[in-house]
Amino acid sequence: MSVIQCLLLILIGLGGGLAVGSGLVAFITVLDIIPRLTQLTNAHRYIRSLEWALVAGALFFTFIDFFHWGARLPVIVSSIYGIFAGIFVGTLAAGLTEVLNVFPILAKRIHMDGSLLFLLMAVVLGKVTGSLLQWLLHL
């Protein structure tokens, strides 16, 4: 690989990281994720700690991904972690769709106003099926 190709690859990687990072920050800022969390949990005095936990978690998992760190855990520990991680991602996605009113807008646009329950069940079953296929078939 030539020096120009390496520099171009570095430039593209940094540009992509900057775009994703700024999108995450805008997402967290616009939706007021941390203030809403402190309001729901009545933990206003810990707002700085929650902000730093978010930053530290993002940096830590960036390093894990970047340096390909791994841990060999027993299957039961991995399963429990996977269940809790799935619950977290599912509730986060559900909360975001609730805040952004995604499903009512989508149902109106595809003319399924009266069938919102079927649309929600299709999304849920699709996510569960995709997750199970990925987990069982190691995709």
Short mmCIF file of N, CA and C in Angstrom, two decimals:
data_model
loop_
_atom_site.label_atom_id
_atom_site.label_comp_id
_atom_site.label_asym_id
_atom_site.label_seq_id
_atom_site.Cartn_x
_atom_site.Cartn_y
_atom_site.Cartn_z
N MET A 1 0.85 -1.17 0.00
CA MET A 1 0.00 0.00 0.00
C MET A 1 0.90 1.23 0.00
N SER A 2 0.60 2.17 -0.86
CA SER A 2 1.44 3.36 -0.98
C SER A 2 1.13 4.36 0.14
N VAL A 3 2.01 5.35 0.26
CA VAL A 3 1.85 6.38 1.29
C VAL A 3 0.58 7.18 1.05
N ILE A 4 0.28 7.47 -0.20
CA ILE A 4 -0.93 8.25 -0.52
C ILE A 4 -2.18 7.45 -0.15
N GLN A 5 -2.18 6.15 -0.42
CA GLN A 5 -3.32 5.32 -0.05
C GLN A 5 -3.49 5.26 1.46
N CYS A 6 -2.38 5.16 2.19
CA CYS A 6 -2.45 5.15 3.67
C CYS A 6 -3.00 6.47 4.20
N LEU A 7 -2.52 7.57 3.66
CA LEU A 7 -3.01 8.88 4.10
C LEU A 7 -4.49 9.06 3.77
N LEU A 8 -4.89 8.59 2.60
CA LEU A 8 -6.29 8.67 2.22
C LEU A 8 -7.16 7.81 3.15
N LEU A 9 -6.66 6.62 3.50
CA LEU A 9 -7.38 5.75 4.41
C LEU A 9 -7.50 6.38 5.80
N ILE A 10 -6.43 7.02 6.27
CA ILE A 10 -6.47 7.71 7.56
C ILE A 10 -7.47 8.86 7.51
N LEU A 11 -7.46 9.62 6.43
CA LEU A 11 -8.38 10.74 6.27
C LEU A 11 -9.84 10.28 6.25
N ILE A 12 -10.10 9.20 5.54
CA ILE A 12 -11.48 8.68 5.48
C ILE A 12 -11.90 8.15 6.85
N GLY A 13 -11.00 7.45 7.54
CA GLY A 13 -11.32 6.93 8.87
C GLY A 13 -11.60 8.04 9.87
N LEU A 14 -10.75 9.06 9.87
CA LEU A 14 -10.97 10.18 10.78
C LEU A 14 -12.25 10.93 10.44
N GLY A 15 -12.51 11.11 9.15
CA GLY A 15 -13.75 11.79 8.74
C GLY A 15 -14.99 11.01 9.15
N GLY A 16 -14.95 9.69 8.98
CA GLY A 16 -16.08 8.86 9.39
C GLY A 16 -16.28 8.89 10.89
N GLY A 17 -15.18 8.82 11.65
CA GLY A 17 -15.27 8.89 13.10
C GLY A 17 -15.80 10.22 13.58
N LEU A 18 -15.36 11.28 12.93
CA LEU A 18 -15.85 12.61 13.28
C LEU A 18 -17.34 12.75 12.99
N ALA A 19 -17.77 12.19 11.87
CA ALA A 19 -19.19 12.26 11.52
C ALA A 19 -20.05 11.47 12.50
N VAL A 20 -19.61 10.25 12.84
CA VAL A 20 -20.38 9.43 13.78
C VAL A 20 -20.37 10.04 15.17
N GLY A 21 -19.21 10.51 15.61
CA GLY A 21 -19.12 11.12 16.94
C GLY A 21 -19.96 12.37 17.07
N SER A 22 -19.91 13.22 16.06
CA SER A 22 -20.72 14.44 16.13
C SER A 22 -22.21 14.12 16.03
N GLY A 23 -22.55 13.07 15.28
CA GLY A 23 -23.95 12.64 15.23
C GLY A 23 -24.43 12.12 16.57
N LEU A 24 -23.58 11.37 17.27
CA LEU A 24 -23.94 10.87 18.60
C LEU A 24 -24.11 12.02 19.58
N VAL A 25 -23.19 12.96 19.56
CA VAL A 25 -23.28 14.11 20.46
C VAL A 25 -24.54 14.92 20.16
N ALA A 26 -24.83 15.14 18.89
CA ALA A 26 -26.05 15.88 18.53
C ALA A 26 -27.29 15.13 18.97
N PHE A 27 -27.27 13.82 18.80
CA PHE A 27 -28.39 12.98 19.19
C PHE A 27 -28.63 13.08 20.69
N ILE A 28 -27.57 12.96 21.48
CA ILE A 28 -27.70 13.02 22.94
C ILE A 28 -28.11 14.42 23.38
N THR A 29 -27.59 15.44 22.71
CA THR A 29 -27.88 16.81 23.10
C THR A 29 -29.31 17.21 22.72
N VAL A 30 -29.71 16.90 21.51
CA VAL A 30 -31.04 17.31 21.03
C VAL A 30 -32.14 16.64 21.83
N LEU A 31 -31.97 15.36 22.14
CA LEU A 31 -33.02 14.64 22.87
C LEU A 31 -32.90 14.77 24.38
N ASP A 32 -31.88 15.47 24.87
CA ASP A 32 -31.67 15.67 26.31
C ASP A 32 -31.71 14.35 27.07
N ILE A 33 -30.91 13.40 26.61
CA ILE A 33 -30.92 12.06 27.20
C ILE A 33 -30.53 12.10 28.68
N ILE A 34 -29.41 12.76 29.00
CA ILE A 34 -28.93 12.78 30.39
C ILE A 34 -29.88 13.55 31.31
N PRO A 35 -30.32 14.76 30.95
CA PRO A 35 -31.28 15.43 31.85
C PRO A 35 -32.58 14.65 32.05
N ARG A 36 -33.06 13.99 31.00
CA ARG A 36 -34.28 13.19 31.16
C ARG A 36 -34.04 12.00 32.07
N LEU A 37 -32.85 11.41 31.94
CA LEU A 37 -32.53 10.28 32.81
C LEU A 37 -32.46 10.72 34.27
N THR A 38 -31.84 11.86 34.53
CA THR A 38 -31.76 12.35 35.91
C THR A 38 -33.14 12.73 36.43
N GLN A 39 -34.00 13.23 35.57
CA GLN A 39 -35.35 13.57 35.99
C GLN A 39 -36.15 12.33 36.35
N LEU A 40 -36.01 11.27 35.53
CA LEU A 40 -36.75 10.04 35.80
C LEU A 40 -36.25 9.32 37.04
N THR A 41 -34.95 9.38 37.29
CA THR A 41 -34.37 8.65 38.42
C THR A 41 -34.21 9.52 39.66
N ASN A 42 -34.59 10.78 39.57
CA ASN A 42 -34.46 11.73 40.68
C ASN A 42 -33.01 11.79 41.17
N ALA A 43 -32.08 11.90 40.22
CA ALA A 43 -30.65 11.92 40.55
C ALA A 43 -29.99 13.16 39.97
N HIS A 44 -30.59 14.32 40.22
CA HIS A 44 -30.07 15.56 39.64
C HIS A 44 -28.65 15.87 40.10
N ARG A 45 -28.30 15.46 41.32
CA ARG A 45 -26.97 15.77 41.83
C ARG A 45 -25.87 14.92 41.15
N TYR A 46 -26.27 13.88 40.42
CA TYR A 46 -25.29 13.01 39.76
C TYR A 46 -25.18 13.27 38.26
N ILE A 47 -25.66 14.41 37.79
CA ILE A 47 -25.70 14.66 36.35
C ILE A 47 -24.30 14.66 35.74
N ARG A 48 -23.32 15.24 36.42
CA ARG A 48 -21.94 15.24 35.91
C ARG A 48 -21.37 13.82 35.87
N SER A 49 -21.70 13.03 36.87
CA SER A 49 -21.22 11.64 36.90
C SER A 49 -21.81 10.85 35.73
N LEU A 50 -23.08 11.07 35.44
CA LEU A 50 -23.71 10.38 34.32
C LEU A 50 -23.10 10.81 32.99
N GLU A 51 -22.82 12.08 32.86
CA GLU A 51 -22.18 12.56 31.63
C GLU A 51 -20.81 11.94 31.45
N TRP A 52 -20.01 11.90 32.53
CA TRP A 52 -18.68 11.30 32.45
C TRP A 52 -18.75 9.79 32.23
N ALA A 53 -19.78 9.14 32.78
CA ALA A 53 -19.96 7.71 32.54
C ALA A 53 -20.25 7.44 31.07
N LEU A 54 -21.04 8.30 30.46
CA LEU A 54 -21.34 8.16 29.03
C LEU A 54 -20.08 8.33 28.19
N VAL A 55 -19.28 9.34 28.51
CA VAL A 55 -18.04 9.58 27.77
C VAL A 55 -17.05 8.43 28.00
N ALA A 56 -16.90 7.99 29.26
CA ALA A 56 -15.97 6.91 29.56
C ALA A 56 -16.40 5.61 28.89
N GLY A 57 -17.69 5.33 28.88
CA GLY A 57 -18.18 4.12 28.22
C GLY A 57 -17.93 4.15 26.72
N ALA A 58 -18.16 5.30 26.11
CA ALA A 58 -17.91 5.43 24.67
C ALA A 58 -16.43 5.24 24.36
N LEU A 59 -15.56 5.85 25.15
CA LEU A 59 -14.12 5.68 24.93
C LEU A 59 -13.66 4.25 25.18
N PHE A 60 -14.14 3.65 26.26
CA PHE A 60 -13.74 2.29 26.59
C PHE A 60 -14.13 1.31 25.49
N PHE A 61 -15.37 1.39 25.02
CA PHE A 61 -15.80 0.45 24.00
C PHE A 61 -15.22 0.78 22.62
N THR A 62 -14.80 2.02 22.41
CA THR A 62 -14.07 2.35 21.20
C THR A 62 -12.71 1.67 21.22
N PHE A 63 -12.03 1.70 22.37
CA PHE A 63 -10.76 1.01 22.50
C PHE A 63 -10.92 -0.50 22.34
N ILE A 64 -11.97 -1.06 22.91
CA ILE A 64 -12.23 -2.49 22.77
C ILE A 64 -12.39 -2.86 21.30
N ASP A 65 -13.15 -2.07 20.57
CA ASP A 65 -13.37 -2.33 19.16
C ASP A 65 -12.11 -2.09 18.34
N PHE A 66 -11.40 -1.02 18.65
CA PHE A 66 -10.23 -0.63 17.87
C PHE A 66 -9.08 -1.61 18.03
N PHE A 67 -8.84 -2.07 19.25
CA PHE A 67 -7.71 -2.95 19.52
C PHE A 67 -8.09 -4.43 19.57
N HIS A 68 -9.35 -4.75 19.26
CA HIS A 68 -9.83 -6.13 19.20
C HIS A 68 -9.60 -6.88 20.51
N TRP A 69 -9.90 -6.21 21.61
CA TRP A 69 -9.79 -6.86 22.91
C TRP A 69 -10.96 -7.83 23.06
N GLY A 70 -10.75 -8.86 23.81
CA GLY A 70 -11.81 -9.84 24.03
C GLY A 70 -11.68 -10.48 25.40
N ALA A 71 -12.70 -11.16 25.81
CA ALA A 71 -12.70 -11.87 27.09
C ALA A 71 -13.38 -13.21 26.89
N ARG A 72 -12.77 -14.23 27.40
CA ARG A 72 -13.36 -15.57 27.36
C ARG A 72 -14.19 -15.77 28.63
N LEU A 73 -15.48 -15.75 28.46
CA LEU A 73 -16.39 -15.90 29.60
C LEU A 73 -17.18 -17.19 29.44
N PRO A 74 -17.63 -17.76 30.55
CA PRO A 74 -18.50 -18.95 30.44
C PRO A 74 -19.79 -18.61 29.70
N VAL A 75 -20.40 -19.62 29.13
CA VAL A 75 -21.59 -19.42 28.32
C VAL A 75 -22.71 -18.80 29.14
N ILE A 76 -22.86 -19.20 30.37
CA ILE A 76 -23.96 -18.67 31.19
C ILE A 76 -23.76 -17.17 31.44
N VAL A 77 -22.51 -16.74 31.67
CA VAL A 77 -22.23 -15.31 31.89
C VAL A 77 -22.50 -14.53 30.61
N SER A 78 -22.06 -15.07 29.48
CA SER A 78 -22.31 -14.40 28.20
C SER A 78 -23.80 -14.33 27.90
N SER A 79 -24.53 -15.37 28.24
CA SER A 79 -25.97 -15.38 28.00
C SER A 79 -26.69 -14.33 28.85
N ILE A 80 -26.30 -14.25 30.11
CA ILE A 80 -26.92 -13.25 30.99
C ILE A 80 -26.59 -11.85 30.51
N TYR A 81 -25.32 -11.63 30.15
CA TYR A 81 -24.94 -10.32 29.62
C TYR A 81 -25.72 -10.02 28.33
N GLY A 82 -25.84 -11.00 27.45
CA GLY A 82 -26.57 -10.81 26.20
C GLY A 82 -28.03 -10.46 26.42
N ILE A 83 -28.65 -11.10 27.40
CA ILE A 83 -30.05 -10.80 27.70
C ILE A 83 -30.20 -9.36 28.18
N PHE A 84 -29.33 -8.97 29.12
CA PHE A 84 -29.42 -7.60 29.64
C PHE A 84 -29.07 -6.56 28.57
N ALA A 85 -28.09 -6.86 27.74
CA ALA A 85 -27.73 -5.93 26.66
C ALA A 85 -28.88 -5.80 25.66
N GLY A 86 -29.52 -6.91 25.35
CA GLY A 86 -30.67 -6.88 24.45
C GLY A 86 -31.84 -6.10 25.03
N ILE A 87 -32.09 -6.29 26.32
CA ILE A 87 -33.15 -5.53 26.97
C ILE A 87 -32.84 -4.05 26.93
N PHE A 88 -31.58 -3.70 27.20
CA PHE A 88 -31.19 -2.29 27.18
C PHE A 88 -31.38 -1.69 25.80
N VAL A 89 -30.89 -2.36 24.78
CA VAL A 89 -31.01 -1.82 23.42
C VAL A 89 -32.48 -1.75 23.00
N GLY A 90 -33.24 -2.75 23.35
CA GLY A 90 -34.67 -2.74 23.01
C GLY A 90 -35.44 -1.62 23.68
N THR A 91 -35.18 -1.43 24.97
CA THR A 91 -35.88 -0.35 25.67
C THR A 91 -35.41 1.02 25.20
N LEU A 92 -34.12 1.13 24.88
CA LEU A 92 -33.62 2.40 24.34
C LEU A 92 -34.28 2.70 23.00
N ALA A 93 -34.36 1.70 22.13
CA ALA A 93 -35.00 1.90 20.83
C ALA A 93 -36.49 2.22 21.00
N ALA A 94 -37.14 1.53 21.93
CA ALA A 94 -38.56 1.81 22.17
C ALA A 94 -38.76 3.22 22.71
N GLY A 95 -37.89 3.62 23.61
CA GLY A 95 -37.99 4.98 24.16
C GLY A 95 -37.75 6.04 23.11
N LEU A 96 -36.79 5.80 22.24
CA LEU A 96 -36.52 6.77 21.18
C LEU A 96 -37.65 6.85 20.17
N THR A 97 -38.21 5.71 19.83
CA THR A 97 -39.34 5.77 18.89
C THR A 97 -40.54 6.44 19.54
N GLU A 98 -40.68 6.28 20.85
CA GLU A 98 -41.76 6.96 21.56
C GLU A 98 -41.54 8.47 21.55
N VAL A 99 -40.32 8.89 21.80
CA VAL A 99 -40.01 10.32 21.83
C VAL A 99 -40.17 10.93 20.45
N LEU A 100 -39.72 10.24 19.45
CA LEU A 100 -39.73 10.79 18.10
C LEU A 100 -41.01 10.50 17.32
N ASN A 101 -41.94 9.76 17.92
CA ASN A 101 -43.20 9.41 17.26
C ASN A 101 -42.98 8.76 15.89
N VAL A 102 -42.05 7.83 15.84
CA VAL A 102 -41.68 7.21 14.57
C VAL A 102 -42.82 6.36 14.01
N PHE A 103 -43.37 5.48 14.84
CA PHE A 103 -44.36 4.54 14.32
C PHE A 103 -45.66 5.19 13.87
N PRO A 104 -46.22 6.16 14.60
CA PRO A 104 -47.43 6.81 14.07
C PRO A 104 -47.18 7.52 12.74
N ILE A 105 -46.02 8.14 12.61
CA ILE A 105 -45.70 8.82 11.35
C ILE A 105 -45.53 7.81 10.23
N LEU A 106 -44.80 6.71 10.53
CA LEU A 106 -44.59 5.66 9.52
C LEU A 106 -45.92 5.03 9.11
N ALA A 107 -46.77 4.74 10.09
CA ALA A 107 -48.07 4.13 9.78
C ALA A 107 -48.91 5.05 8.91
N LYS A 108 -48.87 6.34 9.18
CA LYS A 108 -49.64 7.28 8.36
C LYS A 108 -49.09 7.34 6.94
N ARG A 109 -47.76 7.31 6.81
CA ARG A 109 -47.16 7.42 5.47
C ARG A 109 -47.40 6.20 4.61
N ILE A 110 -47.45 5.02 5.22
CA ILE A 110 -47.68 3.82 4.42
C ILE A 110 -49.14 3.37 4.48
N HIS A 111 -50.00 4.27 4.93
CA HIS A 111 -51.45 4.07 4.95
C HIS A 111 -51.85 2.86 5.78
N MET A 112 -51.28 2.73 6.98
CA MET A 112 -51.64 1.65 7.90
C MET A 112 -52.14 2.24 9.21
N ASP A 113 -52.89 3.32 9.15
CA ASP A 113 -53.34 4.01 10.36
C ASP A 113 -54.09 3.09 11.32
N GLY A 114 -54.96 2.25 10.80
CA GLY A 114 -55.75 1.36 11.65
C GLY A 114 -55.02 0.10 12.04
N SER A 115 -53.85 -0.15 11.49
CA SER A 115 -53.13 -1.40 11.73
C SER A 115 -51.79 -1.17 12.41
N LEU A 116 -51.74 -0.22 13.32
CA LEU A 116 -50.50 0.10 14.00
C LEU A 116 -49.97 -1.07 14.82
N LEU A 117 -50.87 -1.86 15.41
CA LEU A 117 -50.46 -3.02 16.20
C LEU A 117 -49.75 -4.04 15.31
N PHE A 118 -50.25 -4.26 14.09
CA PHE A 118 -49.61 -5.21 13.18
C PHE A 118 -48.22 -4.71 12.75
N LEU A 119 -48.10 -3.41 12.56
CA LEU A 119 -46.81 -2.83 12.20
C LEU A 119 -45.80 -3.02 13.34
N LEU A 120 -46.22 -2.75 14.57
CA LEU A 120 -45.35 -2.93 15.73
C LEU A 120 -44.95 -4.40 15.91
N MET A 121 -45.90 -5.30 15.75
CA MET A 121 -45.59 -6.72 15.90
C MET A 121 -44.65 -7.21 14.79
N ALA A 122 -44.79 -6.68 13.59
CA ALA A 122 -43.88 -7.05 12.50
C ALA A 122 -42.45 -6.60 12.81
N VAL A 123 -42.31 -5.40 13.37
CA VAL A 123 -40.99 -4.90 13.75
C VAL A 123 -40.40 -5.76 14.86
N VAL A 124 -41.19 -6.06 15.88
CA VAL A 124 -40.70 -6.86 17.02
C VAL A 124 -40.31 -8.25 16.56
N LEU A 125 -41.17 -8.91 15.80
CA LEU A 125 -40.86 -10.26 15.33
C LEU A 125 -39.67 -10.27 14.39
N GLY A 126 -39.53 -9.25 13.59
CA GLY A 126 -38.36 -9.16 12.71
C GLY A 126 -37.07 -9.00 13.48
N LYS A 127 -37.09 -8.16 14.54
CA LYS A 127 -35.90 -7.98 15.37
C LYS A 127 -35.55 -9.27 16.11
N VAL A 128 -36.56 -9.93 16.67
CA VAL A 128 -36.30 -11.18 17.40
C VAL A 128 -35.77 -12.25 16.46
N THR A 129 -36.38 -12.40 15.30
CA THR A 129 -35.93 -13.40 14.33
C THR A 129 -34.50 -13.11 13.87
N GLY A 130 -34.22 -11.86 13.55
CA GLY A 130 -32.86 -11.49 13.13
C GLY A 130 -31.83 -11.73 14.22
N SER A 131 -32.17 -11.41 15.45
CA SER A 131 -31.25 -11.64 16.57
C SER A 131 -31.00 -13.11 16.78
N LEU A 132 -32.06 -13.92 16.73
CA LEU A 132 -31.89 -15.36 16.92
C LEU A 132 -31.06 -15.97 15.79
N LEU A 133 -31.32 -15.55 14.56
CA LEU A 133 -30.52 -16.07 13.44
C LEU A 133 -29.05 -15.70 13.57
N GLN A 134 -28.80 -14.47 13.97
CA GLN A 134 -27.41 -14.04 14.14
C GLN A 134 -26.75 -14.82 15.27
N TRP A 135 -27.47 -15.05 16.34
CA TRP A 135 -26.90 -15.73 17.49
C TRP A 135 -26.71 -17.22 17.23
N LEU A 136 -27.71 -17.87 16.65
CA LEU A 136 -27.64 -19.31 16.43
C LEU A 136 -26.75 -19.70 15.26
N LEU A 137 -26.73 -18.89 14.21
CA LEU A 137 -25.94 -19.23 13.02
C LEU A 137 -24.59 -18.53 12.98
N HIS A 138 -24.30 -17.75 14.02
CA HIS A 138 -23.02 -17.03 14.12
C HIS A 138 -22.76 -16.15 12.89
N LEU A 139 -23.76 -15.42 12.50
CA LEU A 139 -23.63 -14.53 11.33
C LEU A 139 -22.90 -13.25 11.68
#
